[in-house]
Amino acid sequence: MIDEWTLERTKGVTGVQKGILKRAVETTREGGTVVYSTCTFAPEENEAVLDFVLGKRPCRLVPFDIPLAHSPGITEWQGESFDPTVRQAKRIYPHQNDTGGFFCARLEVTG
């Protein structure tokens, strides 16, 4: 599987993820919550997707707690800057909890 993963495939998956998250926000009532989670560390599939949706739909990232060691979302990757609120997302790395890694964020629909 790793041999099959390419930058082009990541770009394709990212497009799908942007569409899914955008549609989730569109179909959630004002004041509702959307949780975005992936099982990857790739900023293209995590913070970049959040940044895209934050710029396209009425929503905001909100703080949340989890009972695991974690790191904040990143605001820059390979020369690209993301909305500073993506730091409210959580990056859970395998070395922090002896688990698989994943990413999660909580959005509130504002309009």
PDB file of C-alpha atoms in Angstrom, residues 3 5 14 42 93 97:
ATOM      1  CA  ASP A   3       4.353   1.816  -2.553  1.00  0.00           C
ATOM      2  CA  TRP A   5       0.747   6.173  -2.231  1.00  0.00           C
ATOM      3  CA  THR A  14      -7.618  15.934  -0.340  1.00  0.00           C
ATOM      4  CA  ALA A  42      -0.424  14.793   6.228  1.00  0.00           C
ATOM      5  CA  TYR A  93       1.166  10.912  17.370  1.00  0.00           C
ATOM      6  CA  ASN A  97       0.236   7.449  23.555  1.00  0.00           C
TER       7      ASN A  97
END
